[in-house]
Amino acid sequence: MSCYRGRIAPSPTGLMHLGHARTFWTAYQRACNAHGTLIFRNEDLDPQRSRREFGEAMVEDLRWLGIKWQEGPDVGGPHAPYVQSMRRNWYLGAWRELRDGAWIYPCTCSRKDLAEAAGAPHEQNDEPMYPGKCRGNRSQQDTPVGVNWRFRVPDGHVVRFVDGALGPQEYVAGRDFGDFVVWRRDDVPAYQLAVVVDDVAMEITEVVRGADLLKSTARQILLFQALGLNAPAWYHCDLVTDDEGVRLAKRHDALSVRNMRENGLTPEEVRNRW
Ligand SMILES: [Zn+2]
């Protein structure tokens, strides 16, 4: 085995659709081609949207498609647990480090404040630009609970990286994205923080995921830098669209792998659809 370590990291918030399946297949192929290790990580941090039955369906559907992993919640491994809801202490450690370094600040804006201040998000599904009202806040509170914690982005700083699939990428902090949440007021670590912490802890060398997360990659690179950690390599896959050109989402049930499987398609036939 080589030192390549990739991961597939689905969220159990719905049935897996064709777009995600293709991304996971790509991750699997890249790990195979490198004779590396593939890690399965269950990203179940959102208590409102995550459901155990979706998690079980995900594992079943991925296996049915022919994807194999060497470490994960079902097979164990040296970096267990592979379930984000069980990794709170890792995230808290990073939160403390960011707080001690004054990289983050508590934001007390209400949802209404934010809705009034912010324009429309730049892109569908992306968080709106934060106007910066609480930027000057300082706090030494011992736990993150009760407020949103935001990362203070270095305005004007250019984040550059070379994507393995899409080539050179460039984002400007403060223009393409604003101060982003690393810990939510409902005491849930935010996606940006959790994946950075996990990718380091699990020694991931390449992240394969959808191109809708390119801008999140720029945010995460700032987190890696703030925490003094090396970022992995990146490989962002094109997004699959439906017949009308609309990007697939979990609501496209007809295009879920589960649905196709129940309609009698073979794994090969499903893979031929992307
Ligand atoms: Zn605020």
PDB file of C-alpha atoms and ligand atoms in Angstrom:
ATOM      1  CA  MET A   1       0.000   0.000   0.000  1.00  0.00           C
ATOM      2  CA  SER A   2       1.134   3.536  -0.782  1.00  0.00           C
ATOM      3  CA  CYS A   3       0.781   6.501   1.543  1.00  0.00           C
ATOM      4  CA  TYR A   4      -2.278   7.765  -0.388  1.00  0.00           C
ATOM      5  CA  ARG A   5      -5.231   8.179   1.971  1.00  0.00           C
ATOM      6  CA  GLY A   6      -8.534   9.286   0.518  1.00  0.00           C
ATOM      7  CA  ARG A   7     -11.974   9.494   2.028  1.00  0.00           C
ATOM      8  CA  ILE A   8     -15.639   9.381   1.255  1.00  0.00           C
ATOM      9  CA  ALA A   9     -17.635  11.456   3.683  1.00  0.00           C
ATOM     10  CA  PRO A  10     -21.389  11.391   3.115  1.00  0.00           C
ATOM     11  CA  SER A  11     -23.995  13.056   5.318  1.00  0.00           C
ATOM     12  CA  PRO A  12     -26.923  10.852   6.344  1.00  0.00           C
ATOM     13  CA  THR A  13     -29.541  13.461   5.485  1.00  0.00           C
ATOM     14  CA  GLY A  14     -31.269  11.717   2.588  1.00  0.00           C
ATOM     15  CA  LEU A  15     -30.891   8.994   0.021  1.00  0.00           C
ATOM     16  CA  MET A  16     -27.666   9.113  -1.968  1.00  0.00           C
ATOM     17  CA  HIS A  17     -28.244  10.574  -5.418  1.00  0.00           C
ATOM     18  CA  LEU A  18     -26.369   9.926  -8.610  1.00  0.00           C
ATOM     19  CA  GLY A  19     -24.159  13.013  -8.256  1.00  0.00           C
ATOM     20  CA  HIS A  20     -22.802  12.049  -4.878  1.00  0.00           C
ATOM     21  CA  ALA A  21     -22.446   8.451  -5.982  1.00  0.00           C
ATOM     22  CA  ARG A  22     -20.271   9.522  -8.891  1.00  0.00           C
ATOM     23  CA  THR A  23     -18.064  11.614  -6.606  1.00  0.00           C
ATOM     24  CA  PHE A  24     -17.668   8.681  -4.210  1.00  0.00           C
ATOM     25  CA  TRP A  25     -16.873   6.392  -7.124  1.00  0.00           C
ATOM     26  CA  THR A  26     -14.182   8.825  -8.275  1.00  0.00           C
ATOM     27  CA  ALA A  27     -12.720   8.886  -4.759  1.00  0.00           C
ATOM     28  CA  TYR A  28     -12.712   5.096  -4.740  1.00  0.00           C
ATOM     29  CA  GLN A  29     -11.038   4.887  -8.143  1.00  0.00           C
ATOM     30  CA  ARG A  30      -8.349   7.370  -7.168  1.00  0.00           C
ATOM     31  CA  ALA A  31      -7.571   5.453  -3.996  1.00  0.00           C
ATOM     32  CA  CYS A  32      -7.437   2.167  -5.985  1.00  0.00           C
ATOM     33  CA  ASN A  33      -5.204   3.629  -8.693  1.00  0.00           C
ATOM     34  CA  ALA A  34      -2.797   4.903  -6.046  1.00  0.00           C
ATOM     35  CA  HIS A  35      -2.886   1.538  -4.218  1.00  0.00           C
ATOM     36  CA  GLY A  36      -3.892   3.598  -1.222  1.00  0.00           C
ATOM     37  CA  THR A  37      -6.381   3.488   1.606  1.00  0.00           C
ATOM     38  CA  LEU A  38      -9.976   4.704   1.463  1.00  0.00           C
ATOM     39  CA  ILE A  39     -11.655   5.935   4.623  1.00  0.00           C
ATOM     40  CA  PHE A  40     -15.408   6.105   5.134  1.00  0.00           C
ATOM     41  CA  ARG A  41     -16.487   8.897   7.458  1.00  0.00           C
ATOM     42  CA  ASN A  42     -20.075   9.474   8.506  1.00  0.00           C
ATOM     43  CA  GLU A  43     -20.686  13.246   8.610  1.00  0.00           C
ATOM     44  CA  ASP A  44     -23.702  13.206  10.875  1.00  0.00           C
ATOM     45  CA  LEU A  45     -23.079  16.430  12.794  1.00  0.00           C
ATOM     46  CA  ASP A  46     -26.380  18.099  12.035  1.00  0.00           C
ATOM     47  CA  PRO A  47     -28.770  16.701  14.638  1.00  0.00           C
ATOM     48  CA  GLN A  48     -31.831  18.151  12.897  1.00  0.00           C
ATOM     49  CA  ARG A  49     -31.191  16.602   9.519  1.00  0.00           C
ATOM     50  CA  SER A  50     -29.174  13.435  10.153  1.00  0.00           C
ATOM     51  CA  ARG A  51     -31.052  10.162  10.464  1.00  0.00           C
ATOM     52  CA  ARG A  52     -29.669   6.771  11.314  1.00  0.00           C
ATOM     53  CA  GLU A  53     -31.681   4.999   8.640  1.00  0.00           C
ATOM     54  CA  PHE A  54     -30.134   7.234   5.964  1.00  0.00           C
ATOM     55  CA  GLY A  55     -26.711   6.311   7.326  1.00  0.00           C
ATOM     56  CA  GLU A  56     -27.505   2.632   6.992  1.00  0.00           C
ATOM     57  CA  ALA A  57     -28.916   3.108   3.500  1.00  0.00           C
ATOM     58  CA  MET A  58     -25.752   4.976   2.482  1.00  0.00           C
ATOM     59  CA  VAL A  59     -23.468   2.128   3.520  1.00  0.00           C
ATOM     60  CA  GLU A  60     -25.665  -0.428   1.774  1.00  0.00           C
ATOM     61  CA  ASP A  61     -25.919   1.588  -1.447  1.00  0.00           C
ATOM     62  CA  LEU A  62     -22.190   2.313  -1.580  1.00  0.00           C
ATOM     63  CA  ARG A  63     -21.360  -1.351  -1.109  1.00  0.00           C
ATOM     64  CA  TRP A  64     -23.926  -2.343  -3.701  1.00  0.00           C
ATOM     65  CA  LEU A  65     -22.278   0.057  -6.167  1.00  0.00           C
ATOM     66  CA  GLY A  66     -19.011  -1.797  -5.590  1.00  0.00           C
ATOM     67  CA  ILE A  67     -17.162   0.739  -3.454  1.00  0.00           C
ATOM     68  CA  LYS A  68     -14.861  -0.738  -0.804  1.00  0.00           C
ATOM     69  CA  TRP A  69     -13.164   1.048   2.086  1.00  0.00           C
ATOM     70  CA  GLN A  70     -10.483  -0.078   4.487  1.00  0.00           C
ATOM     71  CA  GLU A  71     -11.398   2.110   7.479  1.00  0.00           C
ATOM     72  CA  GLY A  72     -14.828   3.218   8.623  1.00  0.00           C
ATOM     73  CA  PRO A  73     -17.549   2.965  11.255  1.00  0.00           C
ATOM     74  CA  ASP A  74     -18.448  -0.557  10.174  1.00  0.00           C
ATOM     75  CA  VAL A  75     -14.891  -1.923   9.832  1.00  0.00           C
ATOM     76  CA  GLY A  76     -12.981   0.113  12.423  1.00  0.00           C
ATOM     77  CA  GLY A  77      -9.425   1.345  11.971  1.00  0.00           C
ATOM     78  CA  PRO A  78      -6.617   3.241  13.683  1.00  0.00           C
ATOM     79  CA  HIS A  79      -8.430   6.593  13.608  1.00  0.00           C
ATOM     80  CA  ALA A  80     -11.789   5.534  15.034  1.00  0.00           C
ATOM     81  CA  PRO A  81     -14.397   6.746  15.656  1.00  0.00           C
ATOM     82  CA  TYR A  82     -15.297   7.451  12.029  1.00  0.00           C
ATOM     83  CA  VAL A  83     -18.565   9.119  13.005  1.00  0.00           C
ATOM     84  CA  GLN A  84     -18.462  12.890  13.425  1.00  0.00           C
ATOM     85  CA  SER A  85     -21.036  13.043  16.203  1.00  0.00           C
ATOM     86  CA  MET A  86     -18.568  10.992  18.307  1.00  0.00           C
ATOM     87  CA  ARG A  87     -15.591  13.271  17.660  1.00  0.00           C
ATOM     88  CA  ARG A  88     -16.603  16.350  19.602  1.00  0.00           C
ATOM     89  CA  ASN A  89     -13.399  16.452  21.681  1.00  0.00           C
ATOM     90  CA  TRP A  90     -11.240  16.782  18.575  1.00  0.00           C
ATOM     91  CA  TYR A  91     -13.324  19.726  17.366  1.00  0.00           C
ATOM     92  CA  LEU A  92     -13.319  21.366  20.798  1.00  0.00           C
ATOM     93  CA  GLY A  93      -9.529  21.193  20.859  1.00  0.00           C
ATOM     94  CA  ALA A  94      -9.346  23.056  17.560  1.00  0.00           C
ATOM     95  CA  TRP A  95     -11.953  25.573  18.715  1.00  0.00           C
ATOM     96  CA  ARG A  96      -9.817  26.346  21.795  1.00  0.00           C
ATOM     97  CA  GLU A  97      -6.728  26.785  19.697  1.00  0.00           C
ATOM     98  CA  LEU A  98      -8.497  29.177  17.351  1.00  0.00           C
ATOM     99  CA  ARG A  99      -9.959  31.100  20.274  1.00  0.00           C
ATOM    100  CA  ASP A 100      -6.563  31.344  22.020  1.00  0.00           C
ATOM    101  CA  GLY A 101      -5.009  32.630  18.814  1.00  0.00           C
ATOM    102  CA  ALA A 102      -7.832  35.191  18.412  1.00  0.00           C
ATOM    103  CA  TRP A 103      -8.635  33.767  14.977  1.00  0.00           C
ATOM    104  CA  ILE A 104     -12.314  33.500  15.863  1.00  0.00           C
ATOM    105  CA  TYR A 105     -14.845  35.661  17.661  1.00  0.00           C
ATOM    106  CA  PRO A 106     -18.302  35.206  19.145  1.00  0.00           C
ATOM    107  CA  CYS A 107     -21.060  36.577  16.934  1.00  0.00           C
ATOM    108  CA  THR A 108     -24.277  37.480  18.677  1.00  0.00           C
ATOM    109  CA  CYS A 109     -26.210  38.574  15.604  1.00  0.00           C
ATOM    110  CA  SER A 110     -29.664  37.091  15.435  1.00  0.00           C
ATOM    111  CA  ARG A 111     -30.927  35.360  12.353  1.00  0.00           C
ATOM    112  CA  LYS A 112     -32.996  38.477  11.705  1.00  0.00           C
ATOM    113  CA  ASP A 113     -29.955  40.822  11.962  1.00  0.00           C
ATOM    114  CA  LEU A 114     -28.152  38.676   9.422  1.00  0.00           C
ATOM    115  CA  ALA A 115     -31.106  38.455   7.078  1.00  0.00           C
ATOM    116  CA  GLU A 116     -31.501  42.244   7.103  1.00  0.00           C
ATOM    117  CA  ALA A 117     -27.817  43.020   6.683  1.00  0.00           C
ATOM    118  CA  ALA A 118     -26.850  40.469   4.097  1.00  0.00           C
ATOM    119  CA  GLY A 119     -27.613  40.540   0.454  1.00  0.00           C
ATOM    120  CA  ALA A 120     -28.484  37.334  -1.284  1.00  0.00           C
ATOM    121  CA  PRO A 121     -25.794  34.682  -1.013  1.00  0.00           C
ATOM    122  CA  HIS A 122     -23.447  34.756  -3.982  1.00  0.00           C
ATOM    123  CA  GLU A 123     -24.358  31.250  -4.925  1.00  0.00           C
ATOM    124  CA  GLN A 124     -27.040  28.754  -4.213  1.00  0.00           C
ATOM    125  CA  ASN A 125     -26.335  26.909  -0.964  1.00  0.00           C
ATOM    126  CA  ASP A 126     -23.421  29.127  -0.007  1.00  0.00           C
ATOM    127  CA  GLU A 127     -23.555  31.043   3.251  1.00  0.00           C
ATOM    128  CA  PRO A 128     -24.282  34.778   2.885  1.00  0.00           C
ATOM    129  CA  MET A 129     -21.436  37.292   3.337  1.00  0.00           C
ATOM    130  CA  TYR A 130     -21.228  38.286   6.972  1.00  0.00           C
ATOM    131  CA  PRO A 131     -21.282  42.106   7.295  1.00  0.00           C
ATOM    132  CA  GLY A 132     -18.763  42.105  10.163  1.00  0.00           C
ATOM    133  CA  LYS A 133     -20.770  43.666  12.997  1.00  0.00           C
ATOM    134  CA  CYS A 134     -19.235  41.493  15.736  1.00  0.00           C
ATOM    135  CA  ARG A 135     -15.695  41.388  14.342  1.00  0.00           C
ATOM    136  CA  GLY A 136     -14.236  43.309  17.253  1.00  0.00           C
ATOM    137  CA  ASN A 137     -15.674  40.940  19.870  1.00  0.00           C
ATOM    138  CA  ARG A 138     -13.270  39.147  22.177  1.00  0.00           C
ATOM    139  CA  SER A 139     -14.140  36.360  24.540  1.00  0.00           C
ATOM    140  CA  GLN A 140     -12.283  33.926  26.717  1.00  0.00           C
ATOM    141  CA  GLN A 141     -15.340  31.841  27.513  1.00  0.00           C
ATOM    142  CA  ASP A 142     -14.464  28.223  28.158  1.00  0.00           C
ATOM    143  CA  THR A 143     -17.026  26.594  25.937  1.00  0.00           C
ATOM    144  CA  PRO A 144     -18.385  27.674  22.582  1.00  0.00           C
ATOM    145  CA  VAL A 145     -22.013  27.228  23.609  1.00  0.00           C
ATOM    146  CA  GLY A 146     -24.634  29.901  23.015  1.00  0.00           C
ATOM    147  CA  VAL A 147     -23.289  32.022  20.157  1.00  0.00           C
ATOM    148  CA  ASN A 148     -22.018  31.546  16.644  1.00  0.00           C
ATOM    149  CA  TRP A 149     -18.223  31.605  16.414  1.00  0.00           C
ATOM    150  CA  ARG A 150     -16.817  33.087  13.244  1.00  0.00           C
ATOM    151  CA  PHE A 151     -13.404  32.941  11.655  1.00  0.00           C
ATOM    152  CA  ARG A 152     -12.052  36.416  10.946  1.00  0.00           C
ATOM    153  CA  VAL A 153     -10.905  36.166   7.329  1.00  0.00           C
ATOM    154  CA  PRO A 154      -7.881  38.243   6.259  1.00  0.00           C
ATOM    155  CA  ASP A 155      -9.557  40.738   3.917  1.00  0.00           C
ATOM    156  CA  GLY A 156      -7.935  40.883   0.520  1.00  0.00           C
ATOM    157  CA  HIS A 157      -5.806  37.792   1.105  1.00  0.00           C
ATOM    158  CA  VAL A 158      -5.687  35.620  -2.012  1.00  0.00           C
ATOM    159  CA  VAL A 159      -6.129  31.908  -1.418  1.00  0.00           C
ATOM    160  CA  ARG A 160      -4.608  29.866  -4.237  1.00  0.00           C
ATOM    161  CA  PHE A 161      -4.534  26.145  -4.768  1.00  0.00           C
ATOM    162  CA  VAL A 162      -4.095  23.786  -7.671  1.00  0.00           C
ATOM    163  CA  ASP A 163      -6.991  21.389  -8.012  1.00  0.00           C
ATOM    164  CA  GLY A 164      -6.163  17.935  -9.334  1.00  0.00           C
ATOM    165  CA  ALA A 165      -9.173  17.955 -11.658  1.00  0.00           C
ATOM    166  CA  LEU A 166      -9.904  21.630 -12.330  1.00  0.00           C
ATOM    167  CA  GLY A 167      -6.453  23.231 -12.252  1.00  0.00           C
ATOM    168  CA  PRO A 168      -5.406  26.500 -10.576  1.00  0.00           C
ATOM    169  CA  GLN A 169      -8.039  28.153  -8.360  1.00  0.00           C
ATOM    170  CA  GLU A 170      -8.046  31.562  -6.754  1.00  0.00           C
ATOM    171  CA  TYR A 171     -10.347  33.150  -4.174  1.00  0.00           C
ATOM    172  CA  VAL A 172     -10.112  36.468  -2.376  1.00  0.00           C
ATOM    173  CA  ALA A 173     -11.012  36.455   1.321  1.00  0.00           C
ATOM    174  CA  GLY A 174     -13.477  39.179   2.188  1.00  0.00           C
ATOM    175  CA  ARG A 175     -14.687  39.381  -1.402  1.00  0.00           C
ATOM    176  CA  ASP A 176     -15.598  35.831  -2.407  1.00  0.00           C
ATOM    177  CA  PHE A 177     -16.544  34.840   1.123  1.00  0.00           C
ATOM    178  CA  GLY A 178     -16.760  36.588   4.473  1.00  0.00           C
ATOM    179  CA  ASP A 179     -16.233  35.602   8.101  1.00  0.00           C
ATOM    180  CA  PHE A 180     -17.604  32.092   8.275  1.00  0.00           C
ATOM    181  CA  VAL A 181     -19.055  30.110  11.137  1.00  0.00           C
ATOM    182  CA  VAL A 182     -16.846  27.467  12.756  1.00  0.00           C
ATOM    183  CA  TRP A 183     -19.148  26.669  15.656  1.00  0.00           C
ATOM    184  CA  ARG A 184     -22.896  27.093  15.646  1.00  0.00           C
ATOM    185  CA  ARG A 185     -24.950  28.672  18.392  1.00  0.00           C
ATOM    186  CA  ASP A 186     -26.813  25.387  18.847  1.00  0.00           C
ATOM    187  CA  ASP A 187     -23.441  23.962  19.961  1.00  0.00           C
ATOM    188  CA  VAL A 188     -22.721  22.020  16.795  1.00  0.00           C
ATOM    189  CA  PRO A 189     -19.263  22.341  15.206  1.00  0.00           C
ATOM    190  CA  ALA A 190     -19.635  23.732  11.694  1.00  0.00           C
ATOM    191  CA  TYR A 191     -18.768  21.710   8.611  1.00  0.00           C
ATOM    192  CA  GLN A 192     -15.681  23.821   7.796  1.00  0.00           C
ATOM    193  CA  LEU A 193     -14.032  23.141  11.136  1.00  0.00           C
ATOM    194  CA  ALA A 194     -15.035  19.513  11.476  1.00  0.00           C
ATOM    195  CA  VAL A 195     -13.691  18.374   8.099  1.00  0.00           C
ATOM    196  CA  VAL A 196     -10.360  20.157   8.577  1.00  0.00           C
ATOM    197  CA  VAL A 197      -9.890  18.568  11.986  1.00  0.00           C
ATOM    198  CA  ASP A 198     -10.901  15.114  10.729  1.00  0.00           C
ATOM    199  CA  ASP A 199      -8.870  15.224   7.535  1.00  0.00           C
ATOM    200  CA  VAL A 200      -5.761  15.974   9.593  1.00  0.00           C
ATOM    201  CA  ALA A 201      -6.528  13.426  12.313  1.00  0.00           C
ATOM    202  CA  MET A 202      -7.234  10.734   9.714  1.00  0.00           C
ATOM    203  CA  GLU A 203      -4.096  11.651   7.741  1.00  0.00           C
ATOM    204  CA  ILE A 204      -5.993  12.259   4.523  1.00  0.00           C
ATOM    205  CA  THR A 205      -3.622  13.065   1.653  1.00  0.00           C
ATOM    206  CA  GLU A 206      -6.233  13.919  -1.010  1.00  0.00           C
ATOM    207  CA  VAL A 207      -9.800  15.189  -0.683  1.00  0.00           C
ATOM    208  CA  VAL A 208     -12.128  14.216  -3.532  1.00  0.00           C
ATOM    209  CA  ARG A 209     -15.499  15.978  -3.466  1.00  0.00           C
ATOM    210  CA  GLY A 210     -17.974  17.957  -5.541  1.00  0.00           C
ATOM    211  CA  ALA A 211     -17.129  21.258  -7.244  1.00  0.00           C
ATOM    212  CA  ASP A 212     -19.875  22.933  -5.188  1.00  0.00           C
ATOM    213  CA  LEU A 213     -17.345  22.891  -2.341  1.00  0.00           C
ATOM    214  CA  LEU A 214     -14.533  24.786  -4.103  1.00  0.00           C
ATOM    215  CA  LYS A 215     -15.154  27.924  -2.118  1.00  0.00           C
ATOM    216  CA  SER A 216     -15.299  25.928   1.082  1.00  0.00           C
ATOM    217  CA  THR A 217     -11.865  24.634   0.198  1.00  0.00           C
ATOM    218  CA  ALA A 218     -10.583  28.208   0.192  1.00  0.00           C
ATOM    219  CA  ARG A 219     -12.105  28.738   3.641  1.00  0.00           C
ATOM    220  CA  GLN A 220     -10.637  25.490   4.899  1.00  0.00           C
ATOM    221  CA  ILE A 221      -7.160  26.388   3.644  1.00  0.00           C
ATOM    222  CA  LEU A 222      -7.327  29.436   5.937  1.00  0.00           C
ATOM    223  CA  LEU A 223      -8.243  27.137   8.820  1.00  0.00           C
ATOM    224  CA  PHE A 224      -5.352  24.779   8.065  1.00  0.00           C
ATOM    225  CA  GLN A 225      -3.019  27.783   8.095  1.00  0.00           C
ATOM    226  CA  ALA A 226      -4.435  29.192  11.335  1.00  0.00           C
ATOM    227  CA  LEU A 227      -4.016  25.821  13.026  1.00  0.00           C
ATOM    228  CA  GLY A 228      -0.491  25.418  11.658  1.00  0.00           C
ATOM    229  CA  LEU A 229      -1.447  22.275   9.716  1.00  0.00           C
ATOM    230  CA  ASN A 230      -0.660  21.059   6.223  1.00  0.00           C
ATOM    231  CA  ALA A 231      -3.606  20.919   3.847  1.00  0.00           C
ATOM    232  CA  PRO A 232      -4.174  17.793   1.726  1.00  0.00           C
ATOM    233  CA  ALA A 233      -4.308  17.805  -2.073  1.00  0.00           C
ATOM    234  CA  TRP A 234      -7.678  18.616  -3.672  1.00  0.00           C
ATOM    235  CA  TYR A 235      -9.677  17.006  -6.451  1.00  0.00           C
ATOM    236  CA  HIS A 236     -13.108  18.514  -7.163  1.00  0.00           C
ATOM    237  CA  CYS A 237     -15.538  16.649  -9.405  1.00  0.00           C
ATOM    238  CA  ASP A 238     -17.973  18.253 -11.828  1.00  0.00           C
ATOM    239  CA  LEU A 239     -21.542  18.204 -10.649  1.00  0.00           C
ATOM    240  CA  VAL A 240     -24.170  15.965 -12.205  1.00  0.00           C
ATOM    241  CA  THR A 241     -27.320  17.708 -13.419  1.00  0.00           C
ATOM    242  CA  ASP A 242     -30.754  16.327 -14.250  1.00  0.00           C
ATOM    243  CA  ASP A 243     -32.305  16.410 -17.723  1.00  0.00           C
ATOM    244  CA  GLU A 244     -33.264  20.079 -17.243  1.00  0.00           C
ATOM    245  CA  GLY A 245     -29.742  21.048 -16.237  1.00  0.00           C
ATOM    246  CA  VAL A 246     -30.619  21.452 -12.544  1.00  0.00           C
ATOM    247  CA  ARG A 247     -27.980  20.273 -10.123  1.00  0.00           C
ATOM    248  CA  LEU A 248     -29.006  17.096  -8.342  1.00  0.00           C
ATOM    249  CA  ALA A 249     -30.057  17.336  -4.730  1.00  0.00           C
ATOM    250  CA  LYS A 250     -31.319  14.825  -2.258  1.00  0.00           C
ATOM    251  CA  ARG A 251     -34.881  15.745  -3.185  1.00  0.00           C
ATOM    252  CA  HIS A 252     -34.404  14.142  -6.598  1.00  0.00           C
ATOM    253  CA  ASP A 253     -35.591  10.829  -5.218  1.00  0.00           C
ATOM    254  CA  ALA A 254     -36.086   9.311  -8.650  1.00  0.00           C
ATOM    255  CA  LEU A 255     -32.375   9.750  -9.233  1.00  0.00           C
ATOM    256  CA  SER A 256     -31.352   8.168  -5.957  1.00  0.00           C
ATOM    257  CA  VAL A 257     -29.202   5.080  -6.195  1.00  0.00           C
ATOM    258  CA  ARG A 258     -31.761   3.321  -3.996  1.00  0.00           C
ATOM    259  CA  ASN A 259     -34.552   4.055  -6.417  1.00  0.00           C
ATOM    260  CA  MET A 260     -32.575   2.851  -9.444  1.00  0.00           C
ATOM    261  CA  ARG A 261     -31.589  -0.291  -7.628  1.00  0.00           C
ATOM    262  CA  GLU A 262     -35.193  -1.002  -6.688  1.00  0.00           C
ATOM    263  CA  ASN A 263     -36.139  -0.490 -10.328  1.00  0.00           C
ATOM    264  CA  GLY A 264     -33.858  -3.335 -11.277  1.00  0.00           C
ATOM    265  CA  LEU A 265     -30.785  -1.523 -12.583  1.00  0.00           C
ATOM    266  CA  THR A 266     -27.438  -3.203 -12.038  1.00  0.00           C
ATOM    267  CA  PRO A 267     -24.496  -1.322 -10.472  1.00  0.00           C
ATOM    268  CA  GLU A 268     -22.907  -1.147 -13.942  1.00  0.00           C
ATOM    269  CA  GLU A 269     -26.058   0.394 -15.403  1.00  0.00           C
ATOM    270  CA  VAL A 270     -26.146   2.988 -12.648  1.00  0.00           C
ATOM    271  CA  ARG A 271     -22.492   3.832 -13.208  1.00  0.00           C
ATOM    272  CA  ASN A 272     -23.202   4.233 -16.926  1.00  0.00           C
ATOM    273  CA  ARG A 273     -25.632   7.040 -16.138  1.00  0.00           C
ATOM    274  CA  TRP A 274     -22.976   9.497 -15.058  1.00  0.00           C
TER     275      TRP A 274
HETATM  276 ZN    ZN B   1     -22.518  39.175  14.613  1.00  0.00          ZN
END
